[in-house]
Every structure is written in structure tokens, then in C-alpha cells.
Short mmCIF file of the C-alpha atoms (twelve columns), coordinates in Angstrom:
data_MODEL
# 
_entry.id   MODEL 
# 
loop_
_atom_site.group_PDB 
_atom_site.id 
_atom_site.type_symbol 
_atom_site.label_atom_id 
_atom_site.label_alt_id 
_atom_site.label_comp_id 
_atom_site.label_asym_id 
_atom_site.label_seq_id 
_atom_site.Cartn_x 
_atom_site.Cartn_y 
_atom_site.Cartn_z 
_atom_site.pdbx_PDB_model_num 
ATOM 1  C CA . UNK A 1  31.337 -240.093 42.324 1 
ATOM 2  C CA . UNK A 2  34.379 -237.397 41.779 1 
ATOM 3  C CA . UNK A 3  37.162 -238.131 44.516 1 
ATOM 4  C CA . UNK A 4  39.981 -236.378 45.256 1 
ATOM 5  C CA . UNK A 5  43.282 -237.764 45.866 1 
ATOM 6  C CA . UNK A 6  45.497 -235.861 47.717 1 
ATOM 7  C CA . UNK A 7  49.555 -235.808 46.803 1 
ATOM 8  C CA . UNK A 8  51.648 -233.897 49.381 1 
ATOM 9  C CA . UNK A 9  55.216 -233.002 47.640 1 
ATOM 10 C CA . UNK A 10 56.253 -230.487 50.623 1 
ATOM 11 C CA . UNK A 11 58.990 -232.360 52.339 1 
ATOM 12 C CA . UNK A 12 61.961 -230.680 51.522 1 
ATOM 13 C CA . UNK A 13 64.387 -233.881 51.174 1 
ATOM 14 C CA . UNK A 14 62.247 -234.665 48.189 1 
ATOM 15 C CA . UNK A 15 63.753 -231.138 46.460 1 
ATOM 16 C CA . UNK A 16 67.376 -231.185 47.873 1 
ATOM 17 C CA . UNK A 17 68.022 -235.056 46.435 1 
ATOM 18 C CA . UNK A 18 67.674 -236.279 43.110 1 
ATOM 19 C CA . UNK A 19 67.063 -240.165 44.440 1 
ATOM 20 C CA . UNK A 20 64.286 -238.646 46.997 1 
ATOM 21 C CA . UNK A 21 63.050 -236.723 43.923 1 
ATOM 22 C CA . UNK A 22 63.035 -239.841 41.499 1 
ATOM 23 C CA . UNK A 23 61.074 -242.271 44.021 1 
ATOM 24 C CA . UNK A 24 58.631 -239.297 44.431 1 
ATOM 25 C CA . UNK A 25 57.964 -238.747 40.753 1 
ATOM 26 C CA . UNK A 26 57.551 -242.476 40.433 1 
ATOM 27 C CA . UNK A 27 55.219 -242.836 43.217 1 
ATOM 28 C CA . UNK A 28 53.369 -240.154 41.919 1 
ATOM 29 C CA . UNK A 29 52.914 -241.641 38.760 1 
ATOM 30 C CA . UNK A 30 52.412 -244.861 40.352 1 
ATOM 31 C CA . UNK A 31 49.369 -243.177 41.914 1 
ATOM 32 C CA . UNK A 32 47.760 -241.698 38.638 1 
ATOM 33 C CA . UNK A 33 48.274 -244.704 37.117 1 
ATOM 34 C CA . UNK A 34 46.575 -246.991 39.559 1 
ATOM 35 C CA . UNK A 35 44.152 -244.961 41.479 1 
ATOM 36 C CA . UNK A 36 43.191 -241.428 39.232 1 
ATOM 37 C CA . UNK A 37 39.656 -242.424 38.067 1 
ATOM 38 C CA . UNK A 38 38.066 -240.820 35.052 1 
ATOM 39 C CA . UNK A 39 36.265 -237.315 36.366 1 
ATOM 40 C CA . UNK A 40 38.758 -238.091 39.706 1 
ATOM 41 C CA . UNK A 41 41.324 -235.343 40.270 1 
ATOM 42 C CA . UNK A 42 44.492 -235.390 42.073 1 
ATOM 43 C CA . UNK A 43 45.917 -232.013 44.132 1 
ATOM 44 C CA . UNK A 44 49.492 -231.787 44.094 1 
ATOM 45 C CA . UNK A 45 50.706 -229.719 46.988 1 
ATOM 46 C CA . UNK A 46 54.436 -228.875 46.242 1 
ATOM 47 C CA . UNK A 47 56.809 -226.355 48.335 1 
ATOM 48 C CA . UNK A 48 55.859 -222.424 48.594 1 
ATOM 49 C CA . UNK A 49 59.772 -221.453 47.530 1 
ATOM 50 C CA . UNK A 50 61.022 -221.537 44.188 1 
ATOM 51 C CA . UNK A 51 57.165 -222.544 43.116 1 
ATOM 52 C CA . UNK A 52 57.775 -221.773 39.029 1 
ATOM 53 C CA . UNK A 53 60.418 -223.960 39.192 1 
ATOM 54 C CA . UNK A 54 59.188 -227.184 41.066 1 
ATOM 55 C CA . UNK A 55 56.024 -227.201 39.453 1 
ATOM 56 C CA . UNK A 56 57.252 -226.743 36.125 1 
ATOM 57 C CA . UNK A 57 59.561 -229.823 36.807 1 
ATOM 58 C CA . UNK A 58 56.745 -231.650 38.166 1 
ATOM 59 C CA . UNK A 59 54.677 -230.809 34.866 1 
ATOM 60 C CA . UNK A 60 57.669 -231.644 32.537 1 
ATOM 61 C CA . UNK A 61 57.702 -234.921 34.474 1 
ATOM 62 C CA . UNK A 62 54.359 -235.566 33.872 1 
ATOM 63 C CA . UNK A 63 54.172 -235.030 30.306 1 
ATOM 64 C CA . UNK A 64 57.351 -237.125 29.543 1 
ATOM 65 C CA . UNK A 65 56.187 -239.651 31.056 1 
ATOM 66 C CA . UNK A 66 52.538 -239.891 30.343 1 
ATOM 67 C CA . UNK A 67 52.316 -240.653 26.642 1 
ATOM 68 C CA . UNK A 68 49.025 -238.799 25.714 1 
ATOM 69 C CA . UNK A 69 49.219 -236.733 28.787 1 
ATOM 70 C CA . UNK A 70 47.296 -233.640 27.234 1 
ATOM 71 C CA . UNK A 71 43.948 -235.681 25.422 1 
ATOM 72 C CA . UNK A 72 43.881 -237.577 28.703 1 
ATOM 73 C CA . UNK A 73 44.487 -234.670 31.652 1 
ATOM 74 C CA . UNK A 74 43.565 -231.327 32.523 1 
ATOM 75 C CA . UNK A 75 45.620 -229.446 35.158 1 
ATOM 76 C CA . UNK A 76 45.020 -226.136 36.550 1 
ATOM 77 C CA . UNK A 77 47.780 -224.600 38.876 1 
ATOM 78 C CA . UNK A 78 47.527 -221.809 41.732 1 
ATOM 79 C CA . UNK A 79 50.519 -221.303 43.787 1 
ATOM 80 C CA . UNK A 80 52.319 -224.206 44.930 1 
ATOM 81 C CA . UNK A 81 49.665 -226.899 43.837 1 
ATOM 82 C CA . UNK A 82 48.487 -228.725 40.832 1 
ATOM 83 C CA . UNK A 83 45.478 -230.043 40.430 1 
ATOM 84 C CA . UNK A 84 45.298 -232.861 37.748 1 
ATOM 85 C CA . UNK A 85 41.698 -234.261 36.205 1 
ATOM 86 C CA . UNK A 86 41.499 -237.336 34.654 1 
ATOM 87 C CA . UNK A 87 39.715 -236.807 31.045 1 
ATOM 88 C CA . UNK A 88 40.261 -239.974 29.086 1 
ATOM 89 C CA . UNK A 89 41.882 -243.264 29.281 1 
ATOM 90 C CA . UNK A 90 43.769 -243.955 26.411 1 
ATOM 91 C CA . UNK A 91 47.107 -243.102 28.314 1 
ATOM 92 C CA . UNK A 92 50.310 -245.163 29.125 1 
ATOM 93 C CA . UNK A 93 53.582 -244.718 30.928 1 
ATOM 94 C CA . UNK A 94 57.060 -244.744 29.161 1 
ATOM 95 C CA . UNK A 95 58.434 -246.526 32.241 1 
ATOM 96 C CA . UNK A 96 56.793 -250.089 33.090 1 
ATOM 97 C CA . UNK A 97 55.210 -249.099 36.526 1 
# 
């Protein structure tokens, strides 16, 4: 069975403060990690203003930090979300989480 796990990234603390914005890209990888499923896809729903920006950072985060991000996720992106499938296993994490 395909679930859907559900991020929301709209609280505007998260974007004004780089500790907010730390714990959330941890906890969001903490999340991927732990509960993204093979076939299981995670939306991403980030702030409507400066979308480029915030989801690029979000992406950039991702791929740092998820050695073998690309042979292990698909993402496709409308707006201000980002919806990541989980492909392949053979990931890990540059930080121990």
C-alpha cells in the first residue's frame, strides 16, 4: 500500500530563524529516514512567498544530506510543495540521525 506522509513547512518562524529552520530540516529528514517507505511519498507544503527560493533551499538540503538522493528519490514540484517518492533504499544521511 502507497501512503502519503504529509510535511507542513508553512509556519513562518521556520523561514525568519536559522535555529527554527535547522530543527525543521532535521526533522524532516528524520521523517524520510524513519517513516518514507519504498513506493511511499512525502508532500512538502512550504510558504506561497518567495516559493523559488524556499524550495530550492529545501531541495539543496535534501540532496546534501541524502547521500544517493537522486537513484533513491523522485520529486516533482508545483507551487509551494514538493512531493518526494521513495525509489530505492540504498540511501544514508551525512548527519547521524
Amino acid at each position: 500500500m502507497k501512503n502519503r506522509i504529509e510535511i507542513d513547512g508553512t509556519n513562518d518562524a521556520v523561514w525568519n530563524s536559522d535555529e527554527a529552520r535547522a530543527s525543521w530540516n532535521i526533522a524532516t529528514l528524520l521523517t524520510i529516514k524513519k517513516d518514507l517507505k519504498m513506493g511511499d511519498s512525502s508532500l512538502i507544503t512550504l510558504p506561497a512567498y518567495n516559493v523559488d527560493n524556499i524550495v530550492n533551499n529545501v531541495l539543496a538540503c535534501l540532496k546534501y544530506y541524502i547521500v544517493n538522493f537522486e537513484e533513491n528519490f523522485t520529486y516533482t514540484v508545483n507551487f509551494n510543495t514538493i512531493e518526494l517518492t521513495r525509489i530505492g533504499n540504498n540511501e544514508y544521511f551525512k548527519i547521524d540521525i
